[in-house]
Coordinates of C-alpha atoms in Angstrom, one line a residue:
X1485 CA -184.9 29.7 -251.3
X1486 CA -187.1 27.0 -249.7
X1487 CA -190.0 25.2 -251.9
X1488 CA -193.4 25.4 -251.0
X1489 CA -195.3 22.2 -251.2
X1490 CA -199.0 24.1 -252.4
X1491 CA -200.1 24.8 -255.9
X1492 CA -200.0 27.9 -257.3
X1493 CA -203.5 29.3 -257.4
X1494 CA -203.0 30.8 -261.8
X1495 CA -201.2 27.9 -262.9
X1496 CA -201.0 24.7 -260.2
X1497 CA -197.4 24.3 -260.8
X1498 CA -196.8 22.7 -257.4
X1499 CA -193.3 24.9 -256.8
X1500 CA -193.3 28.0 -254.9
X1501 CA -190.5 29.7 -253.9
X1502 CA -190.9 31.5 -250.3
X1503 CA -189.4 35.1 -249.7
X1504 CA -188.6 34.4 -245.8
X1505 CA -187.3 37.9 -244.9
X1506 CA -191.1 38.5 -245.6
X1507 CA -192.2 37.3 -242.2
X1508 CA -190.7 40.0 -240.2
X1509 CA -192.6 42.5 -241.7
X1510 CA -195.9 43.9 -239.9
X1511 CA -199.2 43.5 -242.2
X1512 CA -202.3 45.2 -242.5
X1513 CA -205.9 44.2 -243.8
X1514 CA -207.5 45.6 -246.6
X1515 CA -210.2 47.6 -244.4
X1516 CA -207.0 49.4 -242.9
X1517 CA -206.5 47.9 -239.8
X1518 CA -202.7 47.3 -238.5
X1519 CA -201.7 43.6 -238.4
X1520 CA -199.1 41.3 -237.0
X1521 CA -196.1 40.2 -238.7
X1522 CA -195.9 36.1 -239.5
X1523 CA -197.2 36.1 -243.3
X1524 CA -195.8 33.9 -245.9
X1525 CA -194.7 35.1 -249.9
X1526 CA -194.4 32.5 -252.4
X1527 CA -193.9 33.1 -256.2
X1528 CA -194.6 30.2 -258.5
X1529 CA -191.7 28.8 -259.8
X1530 CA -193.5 28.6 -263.6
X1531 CA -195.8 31.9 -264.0
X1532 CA -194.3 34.1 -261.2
X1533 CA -197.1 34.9 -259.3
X1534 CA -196.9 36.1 -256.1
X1535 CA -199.9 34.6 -253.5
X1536 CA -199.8 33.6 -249.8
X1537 CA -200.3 29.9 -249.4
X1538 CA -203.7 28.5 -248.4
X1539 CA -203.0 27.3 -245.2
X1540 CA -204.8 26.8 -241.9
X1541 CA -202.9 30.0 -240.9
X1542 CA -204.0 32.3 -243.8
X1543 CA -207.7 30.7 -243.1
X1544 CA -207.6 31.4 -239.0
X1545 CA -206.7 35.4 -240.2
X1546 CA -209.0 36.0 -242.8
X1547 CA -211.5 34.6 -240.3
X1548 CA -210.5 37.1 -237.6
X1549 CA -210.2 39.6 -239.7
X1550 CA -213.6 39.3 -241.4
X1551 CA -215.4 39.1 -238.0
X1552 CA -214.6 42.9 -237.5
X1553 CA -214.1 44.2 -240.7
X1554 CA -215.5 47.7 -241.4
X1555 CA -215.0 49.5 -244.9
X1556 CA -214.6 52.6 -245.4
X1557 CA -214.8 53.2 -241.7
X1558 CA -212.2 56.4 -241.7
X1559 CA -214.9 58.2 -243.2
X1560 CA -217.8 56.6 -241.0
X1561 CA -218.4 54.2 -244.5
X1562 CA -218.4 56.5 -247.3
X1563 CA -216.6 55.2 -250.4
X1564 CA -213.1 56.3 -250.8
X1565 CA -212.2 59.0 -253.0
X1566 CA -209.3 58.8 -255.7
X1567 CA -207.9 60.9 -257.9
X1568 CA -209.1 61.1 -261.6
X1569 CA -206.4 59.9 -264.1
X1570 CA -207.9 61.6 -266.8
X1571 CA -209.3 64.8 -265.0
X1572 CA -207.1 64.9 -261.6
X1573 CA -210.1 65.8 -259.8
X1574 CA -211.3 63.3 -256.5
X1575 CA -214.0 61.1 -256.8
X1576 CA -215.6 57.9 -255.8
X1577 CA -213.9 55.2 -257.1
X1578 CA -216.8 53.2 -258.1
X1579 CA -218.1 56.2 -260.4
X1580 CA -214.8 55.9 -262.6
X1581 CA -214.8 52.4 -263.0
X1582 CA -218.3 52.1 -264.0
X1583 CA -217.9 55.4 -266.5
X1584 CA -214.8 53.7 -267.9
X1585 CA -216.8 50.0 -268.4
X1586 CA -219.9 52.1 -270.4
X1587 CA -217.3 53.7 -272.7
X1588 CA -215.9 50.3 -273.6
X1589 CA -217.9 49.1 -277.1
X1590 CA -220.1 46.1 -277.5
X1591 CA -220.6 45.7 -273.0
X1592 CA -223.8 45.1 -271.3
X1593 CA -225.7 48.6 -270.3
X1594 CA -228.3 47.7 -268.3
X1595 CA -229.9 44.2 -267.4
X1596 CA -229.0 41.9 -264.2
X1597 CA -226.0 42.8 -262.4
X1598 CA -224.7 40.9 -259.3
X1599 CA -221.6 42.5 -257.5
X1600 CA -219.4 39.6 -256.2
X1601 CA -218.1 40.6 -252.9
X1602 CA -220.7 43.8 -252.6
X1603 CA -219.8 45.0 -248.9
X1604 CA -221.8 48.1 -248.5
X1605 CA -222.6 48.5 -251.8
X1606 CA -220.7 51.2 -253.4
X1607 CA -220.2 49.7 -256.9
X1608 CA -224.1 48.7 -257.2
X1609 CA -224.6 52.8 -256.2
X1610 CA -223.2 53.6 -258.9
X1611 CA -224.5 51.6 -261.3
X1612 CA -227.8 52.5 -259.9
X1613 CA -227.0 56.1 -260.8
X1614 CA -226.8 55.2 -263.9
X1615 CA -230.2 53.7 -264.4
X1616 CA -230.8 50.6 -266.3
X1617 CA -229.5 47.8 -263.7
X1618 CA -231.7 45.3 -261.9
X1619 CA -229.1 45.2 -258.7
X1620 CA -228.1 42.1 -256.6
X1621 CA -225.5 41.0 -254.1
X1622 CA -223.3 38.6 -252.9
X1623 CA -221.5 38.8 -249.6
X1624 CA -220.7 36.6 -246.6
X1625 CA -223.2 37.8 -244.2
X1626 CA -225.9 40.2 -244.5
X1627 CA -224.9 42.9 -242.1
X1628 CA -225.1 45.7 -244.9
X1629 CA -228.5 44.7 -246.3
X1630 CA -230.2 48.5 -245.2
X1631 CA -227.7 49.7 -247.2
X1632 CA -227.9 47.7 -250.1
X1633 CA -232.2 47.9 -249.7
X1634 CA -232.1 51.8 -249.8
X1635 CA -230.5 51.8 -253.7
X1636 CA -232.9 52.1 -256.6
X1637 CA -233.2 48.8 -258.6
X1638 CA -232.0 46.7 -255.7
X1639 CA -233.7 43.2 -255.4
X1640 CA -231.9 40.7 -253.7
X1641 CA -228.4 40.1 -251.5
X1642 CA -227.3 36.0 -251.6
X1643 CA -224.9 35.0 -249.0
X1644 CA -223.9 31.4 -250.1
X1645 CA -221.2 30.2 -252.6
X1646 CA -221.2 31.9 -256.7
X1647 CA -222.1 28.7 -257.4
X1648 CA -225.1 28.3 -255.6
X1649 CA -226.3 32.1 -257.9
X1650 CA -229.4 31.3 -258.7
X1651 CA -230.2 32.3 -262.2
X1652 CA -227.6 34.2 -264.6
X1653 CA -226.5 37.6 -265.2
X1654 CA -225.8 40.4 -267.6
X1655 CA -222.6 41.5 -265.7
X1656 CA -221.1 40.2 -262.9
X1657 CA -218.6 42.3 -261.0
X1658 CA -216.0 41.6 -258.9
X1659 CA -214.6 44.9 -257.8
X1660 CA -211.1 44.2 -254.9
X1661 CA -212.6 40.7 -253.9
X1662 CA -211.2 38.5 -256.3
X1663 CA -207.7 38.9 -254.6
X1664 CA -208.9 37.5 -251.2
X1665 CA -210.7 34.2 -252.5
X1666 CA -208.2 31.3 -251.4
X1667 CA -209.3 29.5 -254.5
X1668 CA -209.3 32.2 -257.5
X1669 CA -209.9 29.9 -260.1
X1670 CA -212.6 28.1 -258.6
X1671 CA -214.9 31.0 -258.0
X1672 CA -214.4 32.0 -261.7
X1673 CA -215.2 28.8 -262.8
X1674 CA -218.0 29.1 -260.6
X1675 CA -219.3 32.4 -261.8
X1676 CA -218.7 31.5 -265.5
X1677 CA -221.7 29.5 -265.2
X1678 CA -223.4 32.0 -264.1
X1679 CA -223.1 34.4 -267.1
X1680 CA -226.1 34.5 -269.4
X1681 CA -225.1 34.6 -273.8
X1682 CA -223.4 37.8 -274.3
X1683 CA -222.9 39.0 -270.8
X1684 CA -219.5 40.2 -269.2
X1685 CA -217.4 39.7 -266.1
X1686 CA -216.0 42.6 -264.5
X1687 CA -212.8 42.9 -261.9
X1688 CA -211.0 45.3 -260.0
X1689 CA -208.0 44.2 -258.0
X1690 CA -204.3 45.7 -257.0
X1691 CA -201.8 45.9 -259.4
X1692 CA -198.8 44.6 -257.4
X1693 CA -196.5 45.2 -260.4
X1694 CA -196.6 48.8 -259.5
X1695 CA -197.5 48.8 -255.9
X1696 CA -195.6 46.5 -253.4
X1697 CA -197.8 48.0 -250.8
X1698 CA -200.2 45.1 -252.1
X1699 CA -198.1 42.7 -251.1
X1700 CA -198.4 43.7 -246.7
X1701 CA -202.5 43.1 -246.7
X1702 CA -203.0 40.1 -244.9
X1703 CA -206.5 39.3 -246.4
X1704 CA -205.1 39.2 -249.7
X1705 CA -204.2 35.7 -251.0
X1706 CA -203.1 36.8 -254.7
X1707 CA -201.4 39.5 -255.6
X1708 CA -202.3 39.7 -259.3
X1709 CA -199.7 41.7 -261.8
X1710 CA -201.7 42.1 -265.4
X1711 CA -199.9 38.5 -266.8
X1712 CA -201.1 36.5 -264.3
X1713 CA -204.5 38.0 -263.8
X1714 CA -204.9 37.3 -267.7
X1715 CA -203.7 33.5 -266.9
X1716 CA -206.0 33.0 -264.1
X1717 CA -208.8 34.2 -266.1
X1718 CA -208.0 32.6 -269.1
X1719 CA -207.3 29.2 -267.2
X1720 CA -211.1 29.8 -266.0
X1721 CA -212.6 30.2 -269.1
X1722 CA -212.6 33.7 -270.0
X1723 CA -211.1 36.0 -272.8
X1724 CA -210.1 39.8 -271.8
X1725 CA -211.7 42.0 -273.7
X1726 CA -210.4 45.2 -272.0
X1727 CA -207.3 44.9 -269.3
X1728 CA -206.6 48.6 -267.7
X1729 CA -203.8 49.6 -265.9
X1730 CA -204.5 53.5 -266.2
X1731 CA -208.7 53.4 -264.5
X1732 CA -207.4 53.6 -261.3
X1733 CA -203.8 54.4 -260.1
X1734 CA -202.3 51.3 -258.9
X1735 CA -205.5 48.9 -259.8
X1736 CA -206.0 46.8 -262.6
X1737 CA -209.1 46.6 -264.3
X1738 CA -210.8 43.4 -266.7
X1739 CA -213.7 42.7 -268.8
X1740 CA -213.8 39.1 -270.2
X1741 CA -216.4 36.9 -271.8
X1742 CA -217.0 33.3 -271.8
X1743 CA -214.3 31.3 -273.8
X1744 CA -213.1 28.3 -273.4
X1745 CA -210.3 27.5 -270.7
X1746 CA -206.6 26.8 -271.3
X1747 CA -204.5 24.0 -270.3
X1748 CA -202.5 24.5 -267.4
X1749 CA -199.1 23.6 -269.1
X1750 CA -200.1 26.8 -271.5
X1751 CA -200.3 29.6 -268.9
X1752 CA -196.4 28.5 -267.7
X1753 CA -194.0 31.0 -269.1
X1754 CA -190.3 31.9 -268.6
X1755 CA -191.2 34.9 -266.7
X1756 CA -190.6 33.1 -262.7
X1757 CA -187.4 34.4 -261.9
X1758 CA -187.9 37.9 -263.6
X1759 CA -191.0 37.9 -261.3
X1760 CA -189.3 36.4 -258.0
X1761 CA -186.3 39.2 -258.9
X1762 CA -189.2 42.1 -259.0
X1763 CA -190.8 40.6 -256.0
X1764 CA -187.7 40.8 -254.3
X1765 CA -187.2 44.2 -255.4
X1766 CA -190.1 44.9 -253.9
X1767 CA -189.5 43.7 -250.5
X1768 CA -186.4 45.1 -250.0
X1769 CA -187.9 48.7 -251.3
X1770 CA -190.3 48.1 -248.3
X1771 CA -187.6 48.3 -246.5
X1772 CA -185.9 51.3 -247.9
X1773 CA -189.1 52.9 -247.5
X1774 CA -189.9 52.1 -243.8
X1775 CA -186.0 53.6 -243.1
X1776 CA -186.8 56.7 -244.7
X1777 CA -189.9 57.7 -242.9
X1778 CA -188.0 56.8 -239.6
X1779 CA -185.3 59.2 -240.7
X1780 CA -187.8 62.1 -241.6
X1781 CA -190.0 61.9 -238.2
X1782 CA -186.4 61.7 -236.3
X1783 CA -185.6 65.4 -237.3
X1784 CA -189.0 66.6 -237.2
X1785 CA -190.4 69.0 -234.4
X1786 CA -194.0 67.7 -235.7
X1787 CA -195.0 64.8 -238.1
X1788 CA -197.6 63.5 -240.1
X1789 CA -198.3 61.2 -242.8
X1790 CA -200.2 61.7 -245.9
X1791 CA -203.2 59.3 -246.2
X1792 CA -205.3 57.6 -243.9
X1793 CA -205.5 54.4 -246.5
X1794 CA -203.2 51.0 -246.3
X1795 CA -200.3 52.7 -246.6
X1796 CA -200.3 55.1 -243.6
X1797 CA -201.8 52.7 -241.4
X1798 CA -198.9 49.8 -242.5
X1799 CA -196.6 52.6 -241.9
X1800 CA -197.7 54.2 -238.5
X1801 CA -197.4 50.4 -236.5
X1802 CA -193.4 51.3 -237.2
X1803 CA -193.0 54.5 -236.6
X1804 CA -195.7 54.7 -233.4
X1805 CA -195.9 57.9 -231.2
X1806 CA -194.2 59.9 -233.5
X1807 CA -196.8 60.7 -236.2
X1808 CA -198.5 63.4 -235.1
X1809 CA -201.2 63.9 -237.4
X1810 CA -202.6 62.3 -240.3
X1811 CA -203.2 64.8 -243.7
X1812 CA -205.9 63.9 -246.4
X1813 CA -207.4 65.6 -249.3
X1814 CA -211.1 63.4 -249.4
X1815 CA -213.3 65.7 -247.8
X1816 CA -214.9 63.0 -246.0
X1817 CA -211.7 62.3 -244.2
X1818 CA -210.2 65.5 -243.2
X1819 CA -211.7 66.7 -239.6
X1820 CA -211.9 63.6 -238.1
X1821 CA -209.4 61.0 -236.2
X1822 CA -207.7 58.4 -237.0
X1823 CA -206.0 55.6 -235.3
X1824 CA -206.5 58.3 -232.3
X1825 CA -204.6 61.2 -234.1
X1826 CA -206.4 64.2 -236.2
X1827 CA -207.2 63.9 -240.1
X1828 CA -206.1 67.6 -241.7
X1829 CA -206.7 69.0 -244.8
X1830 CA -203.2 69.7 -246.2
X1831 CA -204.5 73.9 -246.0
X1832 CA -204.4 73.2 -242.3
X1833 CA -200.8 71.7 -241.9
X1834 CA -198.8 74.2 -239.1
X1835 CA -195.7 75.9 -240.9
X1836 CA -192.7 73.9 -240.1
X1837 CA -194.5 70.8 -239.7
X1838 CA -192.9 67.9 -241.9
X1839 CA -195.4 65.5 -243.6
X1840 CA -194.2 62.6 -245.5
X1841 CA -195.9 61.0 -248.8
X1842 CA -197.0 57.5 -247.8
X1843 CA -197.8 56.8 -251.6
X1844 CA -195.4 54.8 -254.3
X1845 CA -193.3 57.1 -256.0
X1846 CA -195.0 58.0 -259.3
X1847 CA -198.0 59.3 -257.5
X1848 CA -196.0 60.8 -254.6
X1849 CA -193.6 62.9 -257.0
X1850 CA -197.1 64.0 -258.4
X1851 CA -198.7 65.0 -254.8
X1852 CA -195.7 67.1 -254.4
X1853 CA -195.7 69.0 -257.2
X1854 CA -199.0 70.0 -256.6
X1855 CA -198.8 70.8 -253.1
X1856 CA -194.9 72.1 -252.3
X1857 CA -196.6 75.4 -252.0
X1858 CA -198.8 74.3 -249.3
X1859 CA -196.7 72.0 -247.7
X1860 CA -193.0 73.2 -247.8
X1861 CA -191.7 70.3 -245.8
X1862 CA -192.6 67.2 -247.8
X1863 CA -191.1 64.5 -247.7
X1864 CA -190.9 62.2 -250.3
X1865 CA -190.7 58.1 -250.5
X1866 CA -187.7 56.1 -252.1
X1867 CA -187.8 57.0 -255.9
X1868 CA -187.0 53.3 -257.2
X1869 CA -189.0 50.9 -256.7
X1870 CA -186.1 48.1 -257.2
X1871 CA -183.3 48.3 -254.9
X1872 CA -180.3 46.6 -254.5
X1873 CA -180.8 42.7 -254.4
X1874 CA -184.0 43.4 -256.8
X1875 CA -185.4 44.6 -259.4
X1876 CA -189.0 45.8 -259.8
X1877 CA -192.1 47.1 -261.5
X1878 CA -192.3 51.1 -262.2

């Protein structure tokens, strides 16, 4: 495989290997929006992790991206509901992150709080329901400030650099933004500083180990597994005191404090080609996955896909006209239209109509379980996520 002259961004080894069969495939952004094919894949050649290079490419998309982008905007900008892990039920996602951080010991409860990355606020909200949390912001314009204003505790939104922060914080969260920063380390550095004694760091991002779905968002430059988002951070200055797999399906979830950073020779391991094989595996499962749902919507009279997330949207720019419909549980969802087909509740799926699970295969074995009796023609994904020519994550 070809080398990649940039550095990666955990462990600035300056080899990266590219994945070129990765260029064919259509993207998406993170605010579920289809995109065009033409990305790059390295994997570093020392720690294995996977990131897009930081090229005047990646820069031009992010910046057309970001000059449209709309959260949340399938259910006109409320937050998205997932499923409980440990009570199956749907709810925001910001409320189990923020129970699951107050049940840690010895963490900040209340105090100053700045959300890195805030967009319309829906991690501040819920730390506002908690009570306790003088609320502030950080974003790259200020087009959600009424919605920031209207939460209790609110006080300010800052749109330059973490570094510029004025002040320091209690906690500072960072909840799916560290992943699209083109220089990860850099802003942790940056926001190390801005910690006052005792205070935590917070951050949410994909788990690409388990979800190679992660991998097809253009705006996302890393694509952290839970080795090499402990690197970066501890390459930053930080020590984990909590890393989650299990908060949210498919996420990964940290709280560090202030240590002091590691050489970069000491965050190289012996894990690059397990990680380029898994990566691989990964890519080649996208594949498998894409030629399923083509096979399903072939013998289908009528055809949807469950979800109206990344997924669904990566997946309805190849299969096109014929998805029907569009089937999702979040109550703020179901009714309305997306990508100009109808969002139903899976109660209101037509007998005979086959809807396939746009989900990774531990959570779409799970879906249809629970909802064969509702929808007898389910369809489900690949159930491996290695394939042949790779091996991955489970």
């Amino acid at each position: 495989m070809p080398g990649d002259t940039h550095s990666c961004k955990v462990c600035a080894n300056p080899y990266l290997a590219e994945i070129p069969e990765f260029r064919s495939l259509p993207r998406v952004t993170s605010d579920c929006m289809p995109f065009r094919p033409g990305g790059r894949l390295l994997v570093c050649g020392a720690c294995g992790a996977a990131q897009s290079p930081s090229d005047e490419q990646w820069l031009s998309e992010i910046r057309e991206i970001y000059n449209n982008y709309r959260p949340y905007h399938q259910a006109g900008g409320v937050e998205q509901h997932v499923a409980d892990p440990t009570t199956g039920q749907l709810r925001r996602r910001s409320q189990i992150l923020v129970e699951r951080y107050l049940a840690l010991p010895d963490v900040p409860r209340s105090g100053k709080v700045i959300d890195i990355g805030c967009g319309t606020g829906a991690t501040l909200r819920a730390l506002s329901e908690r009570g306790g949390w003088r609320l502030y912001g950080s974003e790259i314009d200020t087009k959600n400030i009424h919605s920031l204003a209207s939460l209790d505790g609110f006080e300010a939104l800052y749109t330059g650099a973490p570094s510029e922060l004025p002040g320091r914080f209690d906690l500072i969260t960072m909840v799916h933004a560290l992943e699209h920063f083109p220089d990860p380390v850099e802003v942790l550095r940056d926001v190390r500083n801005k910690i006052a004694p005792g205070g935590r760091l917070f951050v949410e991002v994909p788990n690409s180990d388990s979800n190679p779905f992660d991998l097809v968002i253009a705006d996302h430059m890393m694509h952290f597994t839970p080795d090499t988002l402990c690197a970066l951070a501890v390459r930053a200055g930080f020590k984990a005191d909590c890393l989650a797999t299990t908060w949210v399906a498919k996420e990964l979830s940290l709280t560090a404090r202030c240590s002091e950073p590691q050489a970069d020779d000491d965050l190289r391991s012996n894990a690059s080609f397990t990680a380029l094989h898994r990566v691989r595996g990964q890519v080649n499962w996208l594949g498998r996955f894409v030629d399923t749902s083509r096979e399903a919507s072939a013998a289908a009279r009528s055809f949807g896909l469950f979800g109206t997330s990344i997924v669904a949207t990566w997946l309805s720019s190849f299969l096109g006209d014929s998805v029907s419909f569009f089937v999702d549980e979040d109550p703020n969802r179901a009714g309305g239209t997306y990508l100009g087909r109808p969002v139903i509740h899976p109660s209101q799926v037509q007998q005979g109509s086959v809807v396939y699970l746009a989900l990774i295969p531990e959570i779409a074995a799970k879906v249809e379980l629970r909802l064969r009796s509702t929808i007898p023609e389910l369809r489900l994904p690949p159930a491996n996520l290695s394939g042949p020519g790779g091996g991955g994550g489970s």
